[in-house]
Coordinates of C-alpha atoms in Angstrom, one line a residue:
M279 CA -25.6 0.9 -19.1
S280 CA -23.7 2.3 -22.1
T281 CA -21.3 0.1 -24.1
Q282 CA -18.5 2.4 -23.0
S283 CA -19.4 1.9 -19.3
Q284 CA -19.6 -1.9 -19.9
D285 CA -16.2 -1.9 -21.5
N286 CA -14.7 0.1 -18.6
N287 CA -16.3 -2.3 -16.1
K288 CA -14.8 -5.3 -17.9
R289 CA -11.4 -3.6 -18.0
I290 CA -11.6 -2.9 -14.2
A291 CA -12.6 -6.5 -13.5
K292 CA -9.8 -7.9 -15.7
N293 CA -7.2 -5.5 -14.2
T294 CA -8.4 -6.4 -10.7
L295 CA -8.0 -10.1 -11.4
C296 CA -4.5 -9.6 -12.8
L297 CA -3.5 -7.5 -9.8
Y298 CA -4.9 -10.1 -7.4
I299 CA -2.9 -12.9 -9.1
R300 CA 0.2 -10.8 -8.7
M301 CA -0.6 -10.0 -5.1
F302 CA -1.3 -13.7 -4.2
V303 CA 2.1 -14.8 -5.7
M304 CA 3.9 -11.9 -4.0
M305 CA 2.2 -12.5 -0.7
L306 CA 3.1 -16.2 -0.6
T307 CA 6.7 -15.3 -1.5
A308 CA 6.9 -12.5 1.1
L309 CA 5.5 -14.7 3.9
F310 CA 7.9 -17.6 3.0
T311 CA 11.0 -15.4 2.6
S312 CA 10.3 -13.3 5.7
R313 CA 10.1 -16.5 7.8
I314 CA 13.4 -17.8 6.5
V315 CA 15.1 -14.3 6.8
L316 CA 13.9 -14.0 10.4
D317 CA 15.3 -17.4 11.2
V318 CA 18.6 -16.9 9.5
L319 CA 19.2 -13.3 10.7
G320 CA 17.7 -13.6 14.2
A321 CA 15.4 -11.2 15.9
A322 CA 18.0 -8.6 16.7
D323 CA 19.4 -8.3 13.1
Y324 CA 15.9 -8.5 11.6
G325 CA 14.8 -5.6 13.8
L326 CA 18.0 -3.7 13.0
N327 CA 17.3 -4.1 9.2
N328 CA 13.7 -2.9 9.8
V329 CA 14.7 0.3 11.7
I330 CA 17.5 1.2 9.3
S331 CA 15.1 0.8 6.4
G332 CA 12.7 3.1 8.3
V333 CA 15.2 5.9 8.4
V334 CA 15.8 5.8 4.6
V335 CA 12.0 5.6 4.0
L336 CA 11.6 8.9 5.9
F337 CA 13.0 10.5 2.7
S338 CA 10.1 9.1 0.7
F339 CA 7.8 12.0 1.7
L340 CA 9.2 13.7 -1.5
N341 CA 8.7 10.5 -3.5
S342 CA 5.1 10.0 -2.4
A343 CA 4.1 13.6 -3.2
L344 CA 5.5 13.4 -6.7
L345 CA 4.0 10.0 -7.3
S346 CA 0.5 11.4 -6.7
A347 CA 1.2 14.2 -9.1
T348 CA 2.6 11.9 -11.8
Q349 CA -0.2 9.4 -11.6
R350 CA -2.9 12.1 -11.6
F351 CA -1.6 14.1 -14.6
L352 CA -0.9 10.9 -16.7
N353 CA -4.4 9.6 -16.0
F354 CA -5.9 13.0 -16.7
H355 CA -4.3 13.6 -20.1
L356 CA -4.8 10.0 -21.2
G357 CA -8.5 10.4 -20.3
R358 CA -8.6 13.3 -22.7
K359 CA -6.5 11.3 -25.3
D360 CA -3.8 14.1 -25.2
Y361 CA -0.8 11.9 -25.9
K362 CA 1.6 14.8 -26.6
Q363 CA 1.0 16.2 -23.2
T364 CA 1.2 12.7 -21.6
K365 CA 4.7 12.4 -23.0
V366 CA 5.6 15.8 -21.7
V367 CA 4.3 14.8 -18.2
F368 CA 6.3 11.6 -18.3
C369 CA 9.6 13.3 -19.4
M370 CA 9.2 16.0 -16.8
S371 CA 8.4 13.5 -14.1
L372 CA 11.6 11.5 -14.9
N373 CA 13.6 14.8 -14.9
T374 CA 12.1 15.6 -11.5
Y375 CA 12.9 12.1 -10.1
M376 CA 16.5 12.4 -11.2
L377 CA 16.9 15.7 -9.4
L378 CA 15.1 14.2 -6.4
S379 CA 17.6 11.3 -6.4
V380 CA 20.5 13.7 -6.1
L381 CA 18.7 15.4 -3.2
V382 CA 18.0 12.1 -1.4
I383 CA 21.6 11.1 -1.7
I384 CA 22.8 14.4 -0.2
L385 CA 20.3 14.3 2.6
G386 CA 20.9 10.6 3.2
E387 CA 24.7 10.9 3.4
T388 CA 24.5 13.9 5.8
L389 CA 21.3 14.2 7.9
G390 CA 20.3 10.5 7.7
L391 CA 23.7 9.1 8.4
W392 CA 24.1 11.4 11.4
F393 CA 20.8 10.3 12.8
V394 CA 21.7 6.6 12.4
N395 CA 25.0 7.1 14.2
A396 CA 23.8 9.5 16.9
H397 CA 20.3 8.5 17.8
L398 CA 19.3 5.0 17.0
N399 CA 19.6 2.3 19.6
I400 CA 22.0 -0.1 17.9
P401 CA 24.3 -2.5 19.6
Q402 CA 27.9 -1.3 19.2
E403 CA 29.1 -4.7 17.8
R404 CA 26.5 -4.4 14.9
M405 CA 27.2 -0.8 14.1
Y406 CA 29.5 -1.7 11.1
A407 CA 26.7 -3.8 9.7
A408 CA 24.2 -1.0 10.2
Q409 CA 26.4 1.3 8.2
W410 CA 26.5 -1.1 5.2
V411 CA 22.7 -1.8 5.5
Y412 CA 22.1 1.9 5.5
Q413 CA 24.1 2.5 2.3
F414 CA 22.5 -0.4 0.4
T415 CA 19.0 0.7 1.5
L416 CA 19.8 4.2 0.2
I417 CA 20.7 2.8 -3.2
Q418 CA 17.5 0.7 -3.2
F419 CA 15.5 3.8 -2.5
V420 CA 17.0 5.7 -5.4
I421 CA 16.4 2.7 -7.8
N422 CA 12.8 2.5 -6.7
L423 CA 12.5 6.2 -7.1
L424 CA 13.5 6.2 -10.7
R425 CA 11.0 3.4 -11.4
V426 CA 8.0 5.5 -10.4
P427 CA 7.3 7.2 -13.7
Y428 CA 7.3 3.9 -15.5
N429 CA 5.1 2.3 -12.9
A430 CA 2.7 5.2 -13.1
S431 CA 2.5 4.9 -16.9
I432 CA 1.7 1.2 -16.8
I433 CA -1.2 2.0 -14.4
A434 CA -2.4 4.9 -16.5
Y435 CA -2.5 2.7 -19.6
E436 CA -4.2 0.0 -17.4
R437 CA -1.8 -2.8 -18.4
M438 CA -2.2 -4.6 -15.1
N439 CA -1.4 -8.0 -16.6
F440 CA 2.2 -6.8 -16.9
F441 CA 2.4 -6.7 -13.1
A442 CA 1.3 -10.3 -12.8
Y443 CA 4.0 -11.4 -15.3
V444 CA 6.8 -9.4 -13.8
S445 CA 6.0 -10.7 -10.3
L446 CA 7.3 -14.1 -11.5
V447 CA 10.7 -12.5 -12.1
E448 CA 10.6 -10.9 -8.7
V449 CA 9.6 -14.2 -7.0
I450 CA 12.5 -16.0 -8.6
A451 CA 14.9 -13.3 -7.6
K452 CA 13.7 -13.3 -3.9
L453 CA 13.8 -17.1 -3.7
A454 CA 17.4 -16.9 -5.0
V455 CA 18.2 -14.3 -2.3
V456 CA 16.9 -16.7 0.4
Y457 CA 19.0 -19.6 -1.0
L458 CA 22.2 -17.5 -1.1
L459 CA 21.6 -16.2 2.4
Y460 CA 21.7 -19.8 3.6
V461 CA 25.0 -20.7 1.9
T462 CA 27.0 -17.4 2.2
T463 CA 29.9 -17.1 4.5
F464 CA 29.7 -13.3 4.6
D465 CA 27.9 -11.3 7.3
K466 CA 24.3 -12.4 6.6
L467 CA 22.6 -9.1 7.3
V468 CA 25.0 -7.1 5.1
F469 CA 24.8 -9.8 2.3
Y470 CA 21.0 -9.8 2.6
S471 CA 20.9 -6.0 2.1
F472 CA 23.2 -6.2 -0.9
L473 CA 21.1 -8.8 -2.6
Y474 CA 17.9 -6.8 -2.0
T475 CA 19.6 -4.0 -3.8
I476 CA 20.1 -6.2 -6.9
V477 CA 16.4 -7.2 -7.0
P478 CA 14.9 -3.8 -7.5
F479 CA 17.5 -3.0 -10.1
I480 CA 16.4 -6.0 -12.2
I481 CA 12.7 -5.1 -11.8
T482 CA 13.3 -1.5 -12.7
L483 CA 15.1 -2.5 -15.8
V484 CA 12.2 -4.8 -16.8
Y485 CA 9.8 -1.9 -16.3
K486 CA 11.8 0.4 -18.5
L487 CA 12.2 -2.1 -21.3
Y488 CA 8.4 -2.9 -21.3
C489 CA 7.4 0.7 -21.3
N490 CA 9.8 1.7 -24.1
R491 CA 8.5 -1.2 -26.2
H492 CA 4.8 -0.6 -25.7
F493 CA 4.2 3.1 -25.1
D494 CA 5.5 6.0 -27.2
T495 CA 4.8 8.4 -24.4
T496 CA 7.5 6.8 -22.2
K497 CA 10.4 7.2 -24.5
Y498 CA 12.4 9.7 -22.7
K499 CA 13.7 12.9 -24.3
A500 CA 15.7 15.6 -22.6
I501 CA 13.0 18.3 -22.5
W502 CA 12.1 21.0 -20.0
D503 CA 8.5 22.3 -20.0
R504 CA 7.9 25.0 -17.4
T505 CA 4.2 24.7 -17.4
A506 CA 4.3 20.9 -16.8
F507 CA 6.9 21.4 -14.1
K508 CA 4.8 24.1 -12.4
D509 CA 1.7 21.9 -12.5
I510 CA 3.5 18.8 -11.1
F511 CA 5.3 20.8 -8.4
S512 CA 2.2 22.8 -7.5
F513 CA 0.2 19.6 -7.0
S514 CA 3.2 17.9 -5.3
G515 CA 3.8 20.8 -3.0
W516 CA 0.5 20.3 -1.3
S517 CA 0.7 16.5 -1.4
L518 CA 4.0 17.0 0.5
F519 CA 2.1 17.8 3.7
G520 CA 0.2 14.5 3.5
S521 CA 3.3 12.5 2.7
L522 CA 5.2 13.9 5.6
A523 CA 2.3 13.3 8.0
N524 CA 1.9 9.7 6.8
L525 CA 5.6 9.0 7.2
S526 CA 5.7 10.5 10.7
A527 CA 2.9 8.1 11.6
Q528 CA 4.4 5.0 9.9
Q529 CA 8.2 5.1 10.0
G530 CA 8.3 7.6 12.8
L531 CA 6.6 5.1 15.1
N532 CA 9.2 2.5 14.2
I533 CA 12.0 4.9 15.3
L534 CA 10.2 5.8 18.5
I535 CA 9.9 2.1 19.3
N536 CA 13.6 1.7 18.7
I537 CA 14.5 4.6 20.9
F538 CA 12.3 3.4 23.8
Y539 CA 12.6 -0.4 23.4
G540 CA 15.5 -1.4 21.1
V541 CA 15.9 -3.6 18.0
T542 CA 14.2 -6.7 19.5
V543 CA 10.8 -5.0 19.6
N544 CA 11.5 -3.6 16.2
A545 CA 11.6 -7.2 15.0
A546 CA 8.0 -7.6 16.1
A547 CA 7.1 -4.3 14.4
G548 CA 8.9 -5.6 11.2
I549 CA 6.8 -8.8 11.2
A550 CA 3.6 -6.8 11.8
N551 CA 4.5 -4.4 8.9
Q552 CA 5.1 -7.4 6.7
V553 CA 1.6 -8.7 7.5
S554 CA 0.1 -5.2 6.9
Q555 CA 1.9 -4.8 3.6
N556 CA 0.5 -8.0 2.3
V557 CA -3.0 -7.3 3.5
Y558 CA -2.8 -3.7 2.2
G559 CA -1.6 -5.1 -1.1
F560 CA -5.0 -6.6 -1.6
I561 CA -6.7 -3.2 -1.0
S562 CA -4.3 -1.2 -3.1
N563 CA -4.5 -3.7 -6.0
F564 CA -8.3 -3.3 -6.1
Q565 CA -8.1 0.5 -5.8
T566 CA -5.3 0.7 -8.4
A567 CA -7.6 -1.0 -10.9
F568 CA -10.2 1.7 -10.3
Q569 CA -7.9 4.7 -10.0
P570 CA -7.3 5.4 -13.7
Q571 CA -11.0 5.2 -14.4
I572 CA -11.8 7.6 -11.5
V573 CA -9.5 10.3 -12.8
K574 CA -10.5 9.7 -16.4
T575 CA -14.3 10.0 -15.7
F576 CA -13.6 13.3 -13.9
A577 CA -11.5 14.5 -16.8
T578 CA -14.4 13.7 -19.2
K579 CA -17.0 15.2 -16.7
E580 CA -19.0 12.0 -16.2
V581 CA -20.0 13.1 -12.7
E582 CA -22.5 10.4 -12.0
R583 CA -20.1 7.6 -12.9
F584 CA -17.3 9.4 -11.1
H585 CA -19.2 9.3 -7.8
K586 CA -20.4 5.7 -8.4
L587 CA -16.8 4.5 -8.8
I588 CA -15.8 6.2 -5.6
F589 CA -18.7 4.5 -3.8
Q590 CA -17.9 1.1 -5.2
T591 CA -14.2 1.3 -4.5
S592 CA -14.8 2.4 -0.9
K593 CA -17.3 -0.3 -0.1
F594 CA -15.7 -3.3 -1.9
S595 CA -12.2 -2.3 -0.7
Y596 CA -13.5 -2.8 2.8
F597 CA -15.4 -6.0 2.1
M598 CA -12.3 -7.6 0.5
V599 CA -10.1 -6.7 3.4
L600 CA -12.8 -7.8 5.9
I601 CA -13.0 -11.3 4.3
L602 CA -9.2 -11.6 4.6
V603 CA -8.7 -9.8 8.0
L604 CA -11.4 -11.4 10.2
P605 CA -10.1 -15.0 9.8
I606 CA -6.6 -13.7 10.5
L607 CA -7.7 -11.8 13.6
F608 CA -9.3 -14.9 15.2
T609 CA -6.5 -17.4 14.2
L610 CA -3.5 -15.1 14.4
D611 CA -1.7 -16.8 17.3
G612 CA -1.8 -20.2 15.5
L613 CA -0.8 -18.7 12.1
L614 CA 2.2 -17.0 13.7
E615 CA 3.4 -20.3 15.3
I616 CA 3.1 -22.0 11.9
W617 CA 4.7 -19.2 9.9
L618 CA 7.6 -18.3 12.2
K619 CA 10.1 -20.5 13.9
Q620 CA 10.5 -17.8 16.6
V621 CA 7.7 -15.3 17.3
P622 CA 9.1 -12.0 18.7
E623 CA 7.2 -10.6 21.7
Y624 CA 4.3 -8.2 20.9
T625 CA 4.0 -9.5 17.3
A626 CA 0.4 -10.7 17.7
I627 CA -1.0 -7.6 19.3
F628 CA 0.9 -5.4 16.8
C629 CA -0.5 -7.4 13.9
R630 CA -4.1 -7.2 15.2
L631 CA -4.1 -3.5 15.8
I632 CA -2.5 -2.8 12.4
L633 CA -5.1 -5.0 10.7
I634 CA -7.9 -3.0 12.4
F635 CA -6.2 0.2 11.2
L636 CA -6.1 -1.1 7.6
S637 CA -9.7 -2.0 7.7
I638 CA -10.6 1.6 8.4
E639 CA -8.1 2.8 5.8
A640 CA -9.7 0.6 3.2
V641 CA -13.0 2.6 3.4
T642 CA -11.4 6.1 3.4
A643 CA -8.6 5.8 0.9
P644 CA -10.8 6.1 -2.2
L645 CA -12.1 9.4 -1.0
W646 CA -8.6 10.8 -1.5
M647 CA -8.8 9.6 -5.1
S648 CA -11.8 11.9 -5.7
V649 CA -9.9 14.9 -4.3
Q650 CA -6.8 14.0 -6.3
A651 CA -8.9 13.8 -9.5
T652 CA -10.1 17.3 -9.1
G653 CA -6.7 18.7 -8.5
K654 CA -8.0 21.0 -5.7
I655 CA -5.9 19.6 -2.9
R656 CA -4.4 22.5 -1.0
N657 CA -6.9 23.0 1.8
Y658 CA -7.6 19.3 2.0
Q659 CA -4.0 18.4 2.5
I660 CA -3.5 21.0 5.1
L661 CA -6.4 19.7 7.1
M662 CA -5.6 16.0 6.7
A663 CA -1.9 16.4 7.4
S664 CA -2.6 18.4 10.5
L665 CA -4.7 15.6 11.9
I666 CA -2.3 12.8 10.9
F667 CA 0.7 14.6 12.3
L668 CA -0.9 14.1 15.7
N669 CA 0.2 10.4 15.7
F670 CA 3.8 11.1 16.3
P671 CA 3.6 13.5 19.4
I672 CA 0.8 11.5 21.0
A673 CA 2.7 8.3 20.5
Y674 CA 5.8 9.9 22.0
I675 CA 3.8 11.0 25.0
V676 CA 2.2 7.6 25.6
L677 CA 5.6 5.9 25.5
K678 CA 7.2 8.5 27.6
I679 CA 4.7 8.1 30.4
G680 CA 5.2 4.3 30.4
L681 CA 2.1 3.0 28.6
P682 CA 2.5 -0.4 26.7
V683 CA 4.3 -0.2 23.4
Y684 CA 1.3 -1.4 21.5
T685 CA -0.5 1.8 22.5
V686 CA 1.1 3.6 19.6
W687 CA -1.2 1.6 17.2
I688 CA -4.3 2.3 19.3
V689 CA -3.4 6.0 18.8
R690 CA -3.2 5.5 15.1
I691 CA -6.6 3.9 15.0
I692 CA -8.2 6.7 16.9
V693 CA -6.6 9.4 14.8
N694 CA -7.6 7.6 11.7
L695 CA -11.3 7.6 12.7
L696 CA -11.1 11.3 13.4
T697 CA -9.4 11.8 10.0
M698 CA -12.2 9.8 8.3
M699 CA -14.9 12.0 9.8
A700 CA -13.0 15.2 8.9
R701 CA -12.5 14.0 5.4
C702 CA -16.2 13.4 4.8
V703 CA -17.2 16.7 6.3
Y704 CA -14.6 18.6 4.2
M705 CA -15.6 16.9 1.0
K706 CA -19.2 17.7 1.6
M707 CA -18.5 21.4 2.3
K708 CA -15.8 22.2 -0.2
L709 CA -16.3 19.7 -3.1
D710 CA -20.1 19.2 -3.0
F711 CA -19.5 15.5 -2.4
P712 CA -22.8 13.5 -2.0
L713 CA -22.2 12.7 1.7
L714 CA -25.7 11.3 2.5
P715 CA -25.7 8.9 -0.4
Y716 CA -22.1 7.9 0.6
L717 CA -23.3 7.2 4.2
H718 CA -26.3 5.2 3.0
N719 CA -24.6 3.3 0.2
V720 CA -21.1 2.7 1.7
V721 CA -20.9 3.4 5.5
M722 CA -24.2 1.7 6.5
P723 CA -23.5 -1.6 4.6
V724 CA -19.9 -1.6 6.0
V725 CA -21.1 -1.3 9.6
C726 CA -24.0 -3.8 9.2
V727 CA -21.8 -6.5 7.6
T728 CA -19.1 -6.0 10.3
V729 CA -21.6 -6.4 13.1
A730 CA -23.3 -9.4 11.5
A731 CA -20.0 -11.1 10.8
L732 CA -18.6 -11.0 14.4
P733 CA -20.8 -13.2 16.7
I734 CA -20.2 -16.6 15.2
P735 CA -16.4 -16.4 15.0
I736 CA -16.3 -15.0 18.6
I737 CA -18.4 -18.0 19.9
L738 CA -16.4 -20.5 17.9
H739 CA -13.0 -19.0 19.0
Y740 CA -13.8 -19.5 22.7
C741 CA -15.7 -22.8 22.4
I742 CA -13.5 -24.9 20.2
S743 CA -10.4 -26.4 21.8
G744 CA -7.4 -27.9 20.2
F745 CA -4.8 -26.0 18.1
W746 CA -5.5 -27.4 14.6
M747 CA -9.3 -27.7 15.2
N748 CA -9.6 -24.1 16.3
L749 CA -7.3 -22.9 13.5
I750 CA -9.2 -24.7 10.7
V751 CA -12.8 -24.5 11.9
V752 CA -12.6 -20.9 13.1
G753 CA -10.7 -19.7 10.0
I754 CA -12.9 -21.4 7.4
T755 CA -16.1 -20.6 9.2
T756 CA -15.2 -16.9 9.7
M757 CA -14.4 -16.5 6.0
L758 CA -17.6 -18.2 4.8
V759 CA -19.8 -16.2 7.3
T760 CA -18.2 -13.0 6.2
I761 CA -18.7 -13.8 2.5
L762 CA -22.3 -14.6 3.0
D763 CA -22.9 -11.4 5.1
V764 CA -21.2 -9.4 2.3
Y765 CA -23.5 -10.9 -0.3
F766 CA -26.8 -10.8 1.6
I767 CA -26.3 -7.6 3.6
G768 CA -23.6 -5.6 1.9
M769 CA -24.6 -5.8 -1.7
N770 CA -27.6 -4.1 -3.4
A771 CA -29.7 -6.0 -6.0
H772 CA -27.7 -4.8 -8.9
E773 CA -24.4 -5.8 -7.3
K774 CA -25.8 -9.3 -6.4
G775 CA -26.9 -9.7 -10.1
M776 CA -23.4 -8.8 -11.3
A777 CA -21.8 -11.2 -8.8
R778 CA -24.1 -14.1 -9.9
N779 CA -23.3 -13.4 -13.6
M780 CA -19.6 -13.5 -12.9
I781 CA -19.9 -16.8 -11.0
F782 CA -22.0 -18.3 -13.7
K783 CA -19.6 -17.3 -16.4
K784 CA -16.7 -18.9 -14.6
I785 CA -18.6 -22.1 -13.8
P786 CA -20.4 -23.5 -16.9
L787 CA -22.2 -26.2 -14.8
L788 CA -24.0 -23.5 -12.8
K789 CA -24.8 -21.6 -15.9
S790 CA -26.5 -24.5 -17.5
K791 CA -28.5 -25.3 -14.4
S792 CA -29.6 -21.7 -14.1

């Protein structure tokens, strides 16, 4: 292995560690604050906040498309050490996001506001609170929108340690929100939404100050580059299909649940989404550490390393989420009782189905990175978006004919499996992706580890009685069994050697004995 590759691997490992520290801190804070917020607001107001936020997030299909373009071009030009063009991309991205903010406000205050008033299932006595929550959520969305170019720049420069540091600021801010929510005499839902508008403003300001201090390419200048604008929008235009499709599958389902079942069931969906966001955070943190290197290796035409990074990201993304998800799946009822003072109906089944969905997503998401790196996304996005769009109409049909509400997530799992197969076939046919090596080196280990990890937890789950005994024994055993299966079945000889070296370096006693 070359010195450059070793340095890149060390950078990925360091960045992954920083992102995991950040994610761990943020996860603990999110779980604690969501428990308190649910208790203080009650299930109805918590569900109301979740569905209103879902309406505003519908506008983020534009944001998601532009984020992909910004991240791709920043990584690409930094990979080629073209700092002048990197600065142009940043400035044009920020210009675009400012224009987009104006568009979001116009759409939000017209189409979005009409939808909230005319179509959402909101109790009349809470309509005034819903109006305030909607306005604050719209402001939060715009603030987070303007943060994106700075966030993308930090990732492109691979300064992941910054995320770990700034998470402390966010933790303190969110804990302050919880405290103030307890002592306030104002309407708690409205006050909560107002405070959660202040938090992203503070974080965005910190991002901007950090970037301006450390990167010359993020010092904004009022420029307009037609070529950069065309490149970004051409890439974004096709990403738009995928963004719309994903939003219809995510927030669209929340709105359908509200229309058919009301805000109380939305509370269960909100808790499930909170769990999924924290679990997916572990996946995305790992993949974020790899993403800059994936694009940069493509830019420098290191084809072998490019494919190797895709394989590693896919396989180990799944293993990391499996180690976390399996213990949760088998102990979820007990965990929810400990975590929440009141557990809304359907919460457990929603959580389990979403976690299964995320496990599949962990394997397939890195494949999108390889397509994104090439820049050839038109046909890919049309195919993938067409399949993902199926979630919304099928979910509407199953709810309309009276099937249980959790069926919408079963639909998502089935569609995601179809999308995964289509993605692999497309990449083989159009991008000459090494499909057989991918199946051998990624899919087979993933399937084998999953099958091997299931029997012992299933037996223990049904054999051990007692709340705490079941929770502790099943949880710990499931995690240990999964880790051992990943090591002995999921890793090849080279990966085992790397894992042993990392452990020995961290534990001097083991190193001396070896």
